[in-house]
Tab-separated table of C-alpha atoms and ligand atoms in Angstrom:
chain	number	residue	atom	x	y	z
A	147	MET	CA	-52.482	-78.867	14.339
A	148	ASN	CA	-54.840	-77.882	17.097
A	149	ASP	CA	-57.984	-76.010	16.224
A	150	THR	CA	-56.966	-72.821	18.039
A	151	ALA	CA	-54.115	-72.207	15.630
A	152	VAL	CA	-54.892	-69.080	13.637
A	153	PRO	CA	-53.080	-68.070	10.480
A	154	GLU	CA	-50.613	-65.292	11.357
A	155	ARG	CA	-51.896	-62.994	8.606
A	156	ARG	CA	-55.185	-62.559	10.433
A	157	PHE	CA	-53.357	-60.752	13.194
A	158	PRO	CA	-51.223	-58.054	11.624
A	159	THR	CA	-49.368	-55.638	13.884
A	160	GLY	CA	-49.458	-51.887	13.618
A	161	THR	CA	-48.981	-48.589	15.390
A	162	VAL	CA	-51.820	-46.505	16.828
A	163	LEU	CA	-51.699	-43.084	15.147
A	164	GLN	CA	-54.531	-41.548	17.090
A	165	ALA	CA	-56.940	-42.636	19.800
A	166	GLY	CA	-60.185	-40.979	20.723
A	167	GLY	CA	-63.794	-41.782	21.517
A	168	GLY	CA	-63.112	-45.503	21.483
A	169	ILE	CA	-61.899	-45.387	17.862
A	170	TYR	CA	-58.276	-46.067	17.012
A	171	ASP	CA	-56.539	-45.072	13.769
A	172	VAL	CA	-53.890	-47.691	13.145
A	173	LEU	CA	-51.088	-47.805	10.579
A	174	LEU	CA	-50.469	-51.463	9.864
A	175	ASP	CA	-46.924	-52.566	9.188
A	176	ASP	CA	-47.858	-53.125	5.513
A	177	GLN	CA	-48.590	-49.349	5.439
A	178	SER	CA	-52.372	-49.711	5.132
A	179	ARG	CA	-54.482	-47.633	7.486
A	180	ILE	CA	-57.483	-48.959	9.335
A	181	ARG	CA	-59.864	-47.911	12.076
A	182	ALA	CA	-60.310	-50.316	14.950
A	183	THR	CA	-62.183	-50.625	18.217
A	184	LEU	CA	-61.070	-52.423	21.349
A	185	ARG	CA	-61.807	-56.056	21.922
A	186	GLY	CA	-63.959	-56.774	24.993
A	187	ARG	CA	-61.282	-58.016	27.325
A	188	LEU	CA	-59.054	-55.041	26.560
A	189	LYS	CA	-61.912	-52.716	27.384
A	190	LEU	CA	-62.033	-54.307	30.786
A	191	GLU	CA	-58.310	-53.765	31.209
A	192	GLN	CA	-58.761	-50.148	30.233
A	193	ARG	CA	-61.229	-49.622	33.034
A	194	THR	CA	-58.466	-50.622	35.402
A	195	GLY	CA	-56.467	-47.588	34.274
A	196	ASP	CA	-54.232	-48.278	31.310
A	197	ARG	CA	-55.431	-46.812	28.066
A	198	VAL	CA	-54.393	-47.611	24.530
A	199	VAL	CA	-52.751	-44.422	23.259
A	200	ALA	CA	-51.030	-43.068	20.143
A	201	GLY	CA	-47.726	-44.833	19.670
A	202	ASP	CA	-48.894	-48.138	21.113
A	203	ARG	CA	-47.891	-51.190	19.105
A	204	VAL	CA	-50.972	-53.349	18.708
A	205	ARG	CA	-52.090	-56.651	17.209
A	206	ILE	CA	-55.210	-56.430	15.085
A	207	ASP	CA	-57.909	-58.946	14.285
A	208	ALA	CA	-59.776	-58.557	11.010
A	209	HIS	CA	-63.393	-59.728	11.149
A	210	PRO	CA	-65.492	-61.185	8.294
A	211	ASP	CA	-67.809	-58.134	8.380
A	212	GLY	CA	-64.851	-55.920	7.507
A	213	SER	CA	-64.385	-54.485	10.995
A	214	PHE	CA	-61.158	-54.551	12.998
A	215	THR	CA	-60.440	-54.942	16.686
A	216	ILE	CA	-57.314	-54.390	18.747
A	217	GLU	CA	-56.555	-57.782	20.267
A	218	SER	CA	-53.487	-56.963	22.319
A	219	VAL	CA	-51.046	-54.196	23.125
A	220	GLN	CA	-47.304	-54.761	23.245
A	221	PRO	CA	-45.352	-53.612	26.293
A	222	ARG	CA	-44.272	-49.968	25.957
A	223	LYS	CA	-40.629	-48.978	25.597
A	224	THR	CA	-41.371	-45.482	26.907
A	225	GLN	CA	-44.342	-43.345	27.775
A	226	LEU	CA	-45.003	-39.664	28.238
A	227	ALA	CA	-47.596	-38.930	30.866
A	228	ARG	CA	-49.474	-35.961	32.150
A	229	ARG	CA	-51.095	-35.565	35.530
A	230	ALA	CA	-54.842	-35.019	35.381
A	231	PRO	CA	-55.477	-31.546	36.826
A	232	GLY	CA	-55.735	-31.511	40.602
A	233	ARG	CA	-55.290	-35.203	40.935
A	234	HIS	CA	-52.718	-37.354	42.589
A	235	GLU	CA	-49.754	-38.618	40.639
A	236	ARG	CA	-51.176	-42.102	40.262
A	237	HIS	CA	-53.856	-40.632	38.022
A	238	ALA	CA	-51.162	-39.697	35.555
A	239	LYS	CA	-52.495	-39.995	32.077
A	240	VAL	CA	-50.283	-41.501	29.432
A	241	ILE	CA	-50.594	-39.367	26.314
A	242	VAL	CA	-48.155	-41.068	23.961
A	243	ALA	CA	-46.245	-44.346	23.974
A	244	ASN	CA	-42.933	-45.503	22.556
A	245	VAL	CA	-41.402	-42.081	21.901
A	246	ASP	CA	-37.799	-42.681	20.820
A	247	GLN	CA	-36.577	-39.126	21.233
A	248	VAL	CA	-37.552	-35.629	22.216
A	249	VAL	CA	-36.170	-33.136	19.685
A	250	LEU	CA	-35.825	-29.628	21.071
A	251	VAL	CA	-36.102	-26.929	18.398
A	252	PHE	CA	-34.815	-23.501	19.381
A	253	ALA	CA	-33.604	-20.575	17.259
A	254	ALA	CA	-30.140	-19.024	17.307
A	255	ALA	CA	-32.056	-15.726	17.444
A	256	LEU	CA	-35.616	-14.461	16.899
A	257	PRO	CA	-36.620	-15.672	19.386
A	258	GLU	CA	-33.507	-15.752	21.590
A	259	PRO	CA	-32.922	-19.271	22.902
A	260	ARG	CA	-33.825	-19.500	26.587
A	261	ARG	CA	-31.383	-21.729	28.417
A	262	ARG	CA	-33.722	-22.376	31.360
A	263	MET	CA	-36.380	-23.650	28.964
A	264	ILE	CA	-33.907	-25.878	27.109
A	265	ASP	CA	-32.746	-27.350	30.406
A	266	ARG	CA	-36.272	-27.860	31.684
A	267	LEU	CA	-37.259	-29.758	28.528
A	268	LEU	CA	-34.097	-31.873	28.738
A	269	VAL	CA	-34.967	-32.787	32.321
A	270	LEU	CA	-38.448	-33.699	31.195
A	271	ALA	CA	-37.002	-36.105	28.608
A	272	GLU	CA	-34.454	-37.539	31.071
A	273	SER	CA	-37.063	-38.090	33.757
A	274	ASN	CA	-39.174	-40.047	31.286
A	275	GLY	CA	-36.141	-42.078	30.212
A	276	ILE	CA	-36.320	-40.722	26.658
A	277	PRO	CA	-33.191	-39.590	24.754
A	278	ALA	CA	-33.132	-35.945	23.666
A	279	ALA	CA	-31.490	-34.047	20.814
A	280	ILE	CA	-31.106	-30.283	20.359
A	281	ILE	CA	-31.674	-28.350	17.134
A	282	ILE	CA	-30.595	-24.726	17.016
A	283	ASN	CA	-32.327	-23.404	13.905
A	284	LYS	CA	-31.852	-20.070	12.107
A	285	ALA	CA	-28.098	-20.704	12.246
A	286	ASP	CA	-27.878	-18.164	9.388
A	287	LEU	CA	-28.572	-15.418	11.954
A	288	ALA	CA	-25.414	-16.024	14.014
A	289	SER	CA	-21.763	-16.972	13.573
A	290	LEU	CA	-21.093	-20.676	13.786
A	291	THR	CA	-18.168	-20.115	16.146
A	292	ASP	CA	-20.402	-18.217	18.574
A	293	LEU	CA	-23.078	-20.903	18.372
A	294	GLU	CA	-20.590	-23.693	18.997
A	295	ALA	CA	-19.254	-21.867	22.050
A	296	ALA	CA	-22.731	-21.056	23.386
A	297	PHE	CA	-24.000	-24.618	23.177
A	298	ALA	CA	-20.816	-26.625	23.829
A	299	ALA	CA	-22.109	-27.637	27.272
A	300	TYR	CA	-24.890	-29.682	25.677
A	301	GLU	CA	-22.534	-31.575	23.422
A	302	ARG	CA	-20.319	-32.277	26.452
A	303	ALA	CA	-23.396	-33.530	28.312
A	304	GLY	CA	-23.854	-36.026	25.460
A	305	TYR	CA	-26.791	-34.549	23.576
A	306	PRO	CA	-26.783	-34.671	19.769
A	307	LEU	CA	-26.648	-31.035	18.654
A	308	LEU	CA	-27.407	-29.643	15.183
A	309	PHE	CA	-27.175	-26.068	13.907
A	310	THR	CA	-29.710	-25.884	11.090
A	311	SER	CA	-30.935	-23.273	8.665
A	312	VAL	CA	-33.992	-23.603	6.500
A	313	LEU	CA	-32.694	-20.605	4.556
A	314	THR	CA	-29.303	-22.083	3.596
A	315	GLY	CA	-30.211	-25.785	3.910
A	316	ARG	CA	-27.545	-26.292	6.547
A	317	SER	CA	-27.835	-29.665	8.362
A	318	ILE	CA	-31.307	-30.404	6.960
A	319	ASP	CA	-30.024	-33.798	5.757
A	320	ALA	CA	-28.667	-34.480	9.230
A	321	LEU	CA	-32.046	-33.581	10.748
A	322	ARG	CA	-33.817	-35.914	8.298
A	323	HIS	CA	-31.405	-38.653	9.298
A	324	LEU	CA	-32.168	-37.968	12.967
A	325	LEU	CA	-35.930	-38.241	12.408
A	326	CYS	CA	-36.199	-41.133	9.935
A	327	GLY	CA	-37.160	-44.468	11.446
A	328	ARG	CA	-37.837	-42.992	14.887
A	329	GLU	CA	-40.841	-41.711	16.788
A	330	SER	CA	-39.960	-38.126	17.700
A	331	VAL	CA	-41.637	-35.430	19.741
A	332	LEU	CA	-40.606	-31.983	18.491
A	333	THR	CA	-40.877	-29.202	20.997
A	334	GLY	CA	-39.677	-25.657	21.510
A	335	PRO	CA	-40.891	-22.073	21.465
A	336	SER	CA	-43.185	-20.932	18.725
A	337	GLY	CA	-41.350	-19.073	15.968
A	338	ALA	CA	-38.171	-21.172	16.277
A	339	GLY	CA	-38.926	-22.751	12.906
A	340	LYS	CA	-40.439	-26.110	13.781
A	341	SER	CA	-42.963	-26.031	10.903
A	342	SER	CA	-40.381	-24.735	8.424
A	343	LEU	CA	-37.951	-27.499	9.402
A	344	LEU	CA	-40.586	-30.213	9.037
A	345	ASN	CA	-41.431	-28.893	5.603
A	346	ALA	CA	-37.749	-28.835	4.623
A	347	VAL	CA	-37.325	-32.433	5.791
A	348	GLU	CA	-40.431	-33.602	3.931
A	349	PRO	CA	-42.568	-31.225	1.864
A	350	GLY	CA	-46.164	-31.307	3.090
A	351	LEU	CA	-45.314	-32.771	6.489
A	352	GLU	CA	-45.742	-29.451	8.242
A	353	LEU	CA	-49.256	-29.172	6.778
A	354	ARG	CA	-50.204	-32.655	7.923
A	355	VAL	CA	-49.026	-31.902	11.450
A	356	GLY	CA	-50.851	-28.568	11.367
A	357	ASP	CA	-54.093	-30.159	10.154
A	358	VAL	CA	-54.030	-32.627	12.981
A	359	SER	CA	-53.406	-29.915	15.573
A	360	ALA	CA	-56.346	-27.879	14.321
A	361	ALA	CA	-58.681	-30.885	14.255
A	362	VAL	CA	-57.667	-32.008	17.721
A	363	ARG	CA	-58.049	-28.512	19.151
A	364	LYS	CA	-61.475	-28.113	17.596
A	365	GLY	CA	-62.892	-31.483	18.511
A	366	ARG	CA	-61.543	-32.207	21.953
A	367	HIS	CA	-61.257	-29.307	24.281
A	368	THR	CA	-60.826	-31.275	27.430
A	369	THR	CA	-58.701	-34.225	26.405
A	370	VAL	CA	-55.001	-34.014	25.788
A	371	THR	CA	-54.379	-36.380	22.924
A	372	ALA	CA	-51.389	-36.973	20.747
A	373	THR	CA	-51.203	-37.940	17.108
A	374	LEU	CA	-48.462	-39.676	15.179
A	375	VAL	CA	-47.786	-38.291	11.695
A	376	PRO	CA	-45.937	-40.865	9.562
A	377	LEU	CA	-42.757	-39.840	7.732
A	378	ALA	CA	-42.180	-41.021	4.164
A	379	CYS	CA	-38.747	-42.316	5.193
A	380	GLY	CA	-40.209	-44.290	8.109
A	381	GLY	CA	-40.854	-43.183	11.647
A	382	PHE	CA	-43.246	-40.613	13.019
A	383	VAL	CA	-43.412	-37.063	14.204
A	384	VAL	CA	-45.621	-36.838	17.267
A	385	ASP	CA	-47.995	-33.940	17.425
A	386	THR	CA	-48.847	-33.205	21.046
A	387	PRO	CA	-50.964	-30.302	22.200
A	388	GLY	CA	-47.976	-28.885	24.079
A	389	LEU	CA	-45.244	-30.876	25.730
A	390	ARG	CA	-45.044	-28.268	28.434
A	391	GLU	CA	-48.332	-29.578	29.767
A	392	VAL	CA	-46.396	-32.695	30.556
A	393	GLY	CA	-44.961	-31.225	33.713
A	394	LEU	CA	-42.078	-32.036	35.977
A	395	TRP	CA	-44.516	-33.331	38.571
A	396	GLY	CA	-43.148	-36.843	38.447
A	397	ILE	CA	-39.633	-35.928	39.540
A	398	ASP	CA	-38.591	-36.312	43.104
A	399	PRO	CA	-36.202	-33.401	43.907
A	400	GLU	CA	-33.717	-36.064	44.994
A	401	ASP	CA	-33.630	-37.400	41.453
A	402	LEU	CA	-33.229	-34.056	39.689
A	403	ASP	CA	-29.419	-34.113	39.793
A	404	ALA	CA	-29.315	-37.385	37.825
A	405	CYS	CA	-31.448	-35.718	35.104
A	406	PHE	CA	-28.347	-33.629	34.278
A	407	PRO	CA	-26.234	-36.399	32.676
A	408	GLU	CA	-22.949	-34.513	33.020
A	409	PHE	CA	-23.476	-34.253	36.822
A	410	ARG	CA	-23.637	-38.018	37.234
A	411	PRO	CA	-19.886	-38.729	37.562
A	412	PHE	CA	-19.752	-36.267	40.499
A	413	LEU	CA	-22.797	-37.406	42.454
A	414	ASP	CA	-21.014	-40.093	44.478
A	415	HIS	CA	-18.283	-37.721	45.605
A	416	CYS	CA	-20.206	-35.216	47.714
A	417	ARG	CA	-19.482	-35.312	51.466
A	418	PHE	CA	-23.180	-35.923	52.170
A	419	GLY	CA	-23.455	-38.497	49.427
A	420	SER	CA	-26.819	-39.030	47.821
A	421	SER	CA	-28.531	-36.693	50.313
A	422	CYS	CA	-26.541	-33.703	48.986
A	423	THR	CA	-28.847	-31.259	47.197
A	424	HIS	CA	-25.834	-29.462	45.636
A	425	THR	CA	-27.211	-26.130	46.802
A	426	HIS	CA	-25.569	-25.301	50.150
A	427	GLU	CA	-23.792	-28.356	51.583
A	428	PRO	CA	-20.031	-28.255	52.255
A	429	ASP	CA	-17.695	-30.348	50.103
A	430	CYS	CA	-20.200	-30.727	47.286
A	431	ALA	CA	-18.489	-32.272	44.270
A	432	VAL	CA	-20.972	-30.733	41.845
A	433	ARG	CA	-20.440	-27.164	43.095
A	434	THR	CA	-16.687	-27.679	43.223
A	435	ALA	CA	-16.761	-28.805	39.583
A	436	VAL	CA	-18.838	-25.753	38.620
A	437	GLU	CA	-16.334	-23.458	40.357
A	438	SER	CA	-13.352	-25.079	38.611
A	439	GLY	CA	-15.044	-24.979	35.207
A	440	GLY	CA	-15.526	-28.752	34.968
A	441	LEU	CA	-19.289	-28.278	34.846
A	442	ASP	CA	-21.167	-25.556	33.001
A	443	GLY	CA	-22.341	-22.698	35.208
A	444	GLU	CA	-25.528	-22.027	33.260
A	445	ARG	CA	-26.602	-25.654	33.462
A	446	TYR	CA	-25.966	-25.563	37.211
A	447	LEU	CA	-28.069	-22.389	37.543
A	448	SER	CA	-30.933	-24.165	35.749
A	449	TYR	CA	-30.593	-27.044	38.198
A	450	ALA	CA	-30.613	-24.673	41.181
A	451	ALA	CA	-33.666	-22.814	39.818
A	452	MET	CA	-35.550	-26.083	39.363
A	453	MET	CA	-34.603	-27.195	42.881
A	454	ALA	CA	-35.921	-23.878	44.203
A	455	GLY	CA	-39.112	-24.380	42.187
A	456	ASN	CA	-38.397	-21.333	40.049
A	457	ALA	CA	-38.073	-22.912	36.654
B	1596	GDP	P1	-42.700	-22.515	14.413
B	1596	GDP	O1	-43.647	-21.596	15.147
B	1596	GDP	O2	-41.652	-23.065	15.339
B	1596	GDP	O3	-43.398	-23.585	13.634
B	1596	GDP	O4	-41.894	-21.573	13.386
B	1596	GDP	P2	-42.136	-21.342	11.811
B	1596	GDP	O5	-41.675	-22.498	11.016
B	1596	GDP	O6	-43.510	-20.855	11.592
B	1596	GDP	O7	-41.082	-20.160	11.542
B	1596	GDP	C1	-41.180	-18.882	12.164
B	1596	GDP	C2	-40.509	-17.837	11.285
B	1596	GDP	O8	-39.111	-18.096	11.217
B	1596	GDP	C3	-41.016	-17.835	9.851
B	1596	GDP	O9	-41.117	-16.488	9.433
B	1596	GDP	C4	-39.922	-18.558	9.079
B	1596	GDP	O10	-39.835	-18.138	7.744
B	1596	GDP	C5	-38.678	-18.178	9.856
B	1596	GDP	N1	-37.629	-19.190	9.744
B	1596	GDP	C6	-37.773	-20.536	9.877
B	1596	GDP	N2	-36.587	-21.153	9.731
B	1596	GDP	C7	-35.661	-20.185	9.525
B	1596	GDP	C8	-34.246	-20.210	9.326
B	1596	GDP	O11	-33.573	-21.247	9.298
B	1596	GDP	N3	-33.621	-18.992	9.193
B	1596	GDP	C9	-34.319	-17.817	9.244
B	1596	GDP	N4	-33.623	-16.677	9.095
B	1596	GDP	N5	-35.649	-17.763	9.398
B	1596	GDP	C10	-36.336	-18.942	9.548
C-alpha cells in the first residue's frame, strides 16, 4: 500500500442539484444531501471558463471539520448552453449538464398546440444532441383519432409521443415511466398542464419545482440557473428559468436540415448535395419528398421559416 491510497468511501459521488454563489447543493448517490464548495484547483479551472453546473456528476471529499469540497467533475454526456447577452458564441454559458431528454408538453387544446414552437424546441434538443419526447396533454379535449392524425409526423420522425390527460389519467403511467431514472427538461407553453402532470406523476413534485422557481427568480435576477428536482422513482426534473432563453444561436444554417431527423435519408440525394438549402434549388430531394407526401408539409414549413429567420 502506498500512502496516497485513500479509502473509497471518503470520496462519494453525487449529482449537483443547484449551483450558485460558490455553493453547490449535491445529492450523493446514497441519497443524502450536502452543501459543498469547490476545491482550490477546480476554482482555477473555473476561471478558465468551465463552470460546475446543476446536473454535473461530481466526486466529493468530506473533511474532518464536517465541510465538503468538490474534488473533481466527471465528463458531461450532454450540456445545454445559453449565450451571454451580446457576447460571442464562445462565451456560451452552460446552464445544465447531463440532460437525458427534453420533454415537450403541449395541450391538445387550450392553448392550441403551435406546430412552429414544437418544431423549434425539437431543433433545440437535436442541436444539443439531446433526445426529445412529445406529450400532448388535455387529450380529453379532443378525439384520439384526430390527435393521432395531427401528430403522426412526429412519430414517423422517431419521437416518442404520448397523449395524456390529467383528468382521465390517460398515459400518466407511461409518462412516469418516461421520466423515472432520467434527467428531463420539461418545456412548453404555460397552461399546457406541465404542473398538473408533474403532480399526477408524483404528488408534491409540482410544488417542489414551483418553490425552486420562485426562489431562483427572487434571489438571482441576472443569472440563469437551473435546478434539479429529484424524483422518488429516481431521476430528476430540471427546472430552468425558460428553455426558450436557450436560443438557436449555436446552429449553423447548414446544419439545420439534419436537426429534422426524418429529412436525413434525403440529404445526400439533392443535386447540389450538402450545399442545398432545400429552399429554392432544383432537384432537391427534400422538396420532392414533401411534394409527394413522403415528408410532412408542416414540418417542412417550420424548417423553411427557421431558415428564413422567421421562427
Ligand atoms: P402549466 O402552466 O403548464 O403548468 O399548466 P397547469 O398545470 O397549471 O394547467 C393549466 C390548466 O389546465 C389548469 O386549469 C389545469 O387544471 C388544466 N389541465 C391540466 N391538465 C389537464 C388535462 O389533462 N385536461 C384538462 N381538460 N385540463 C387540464
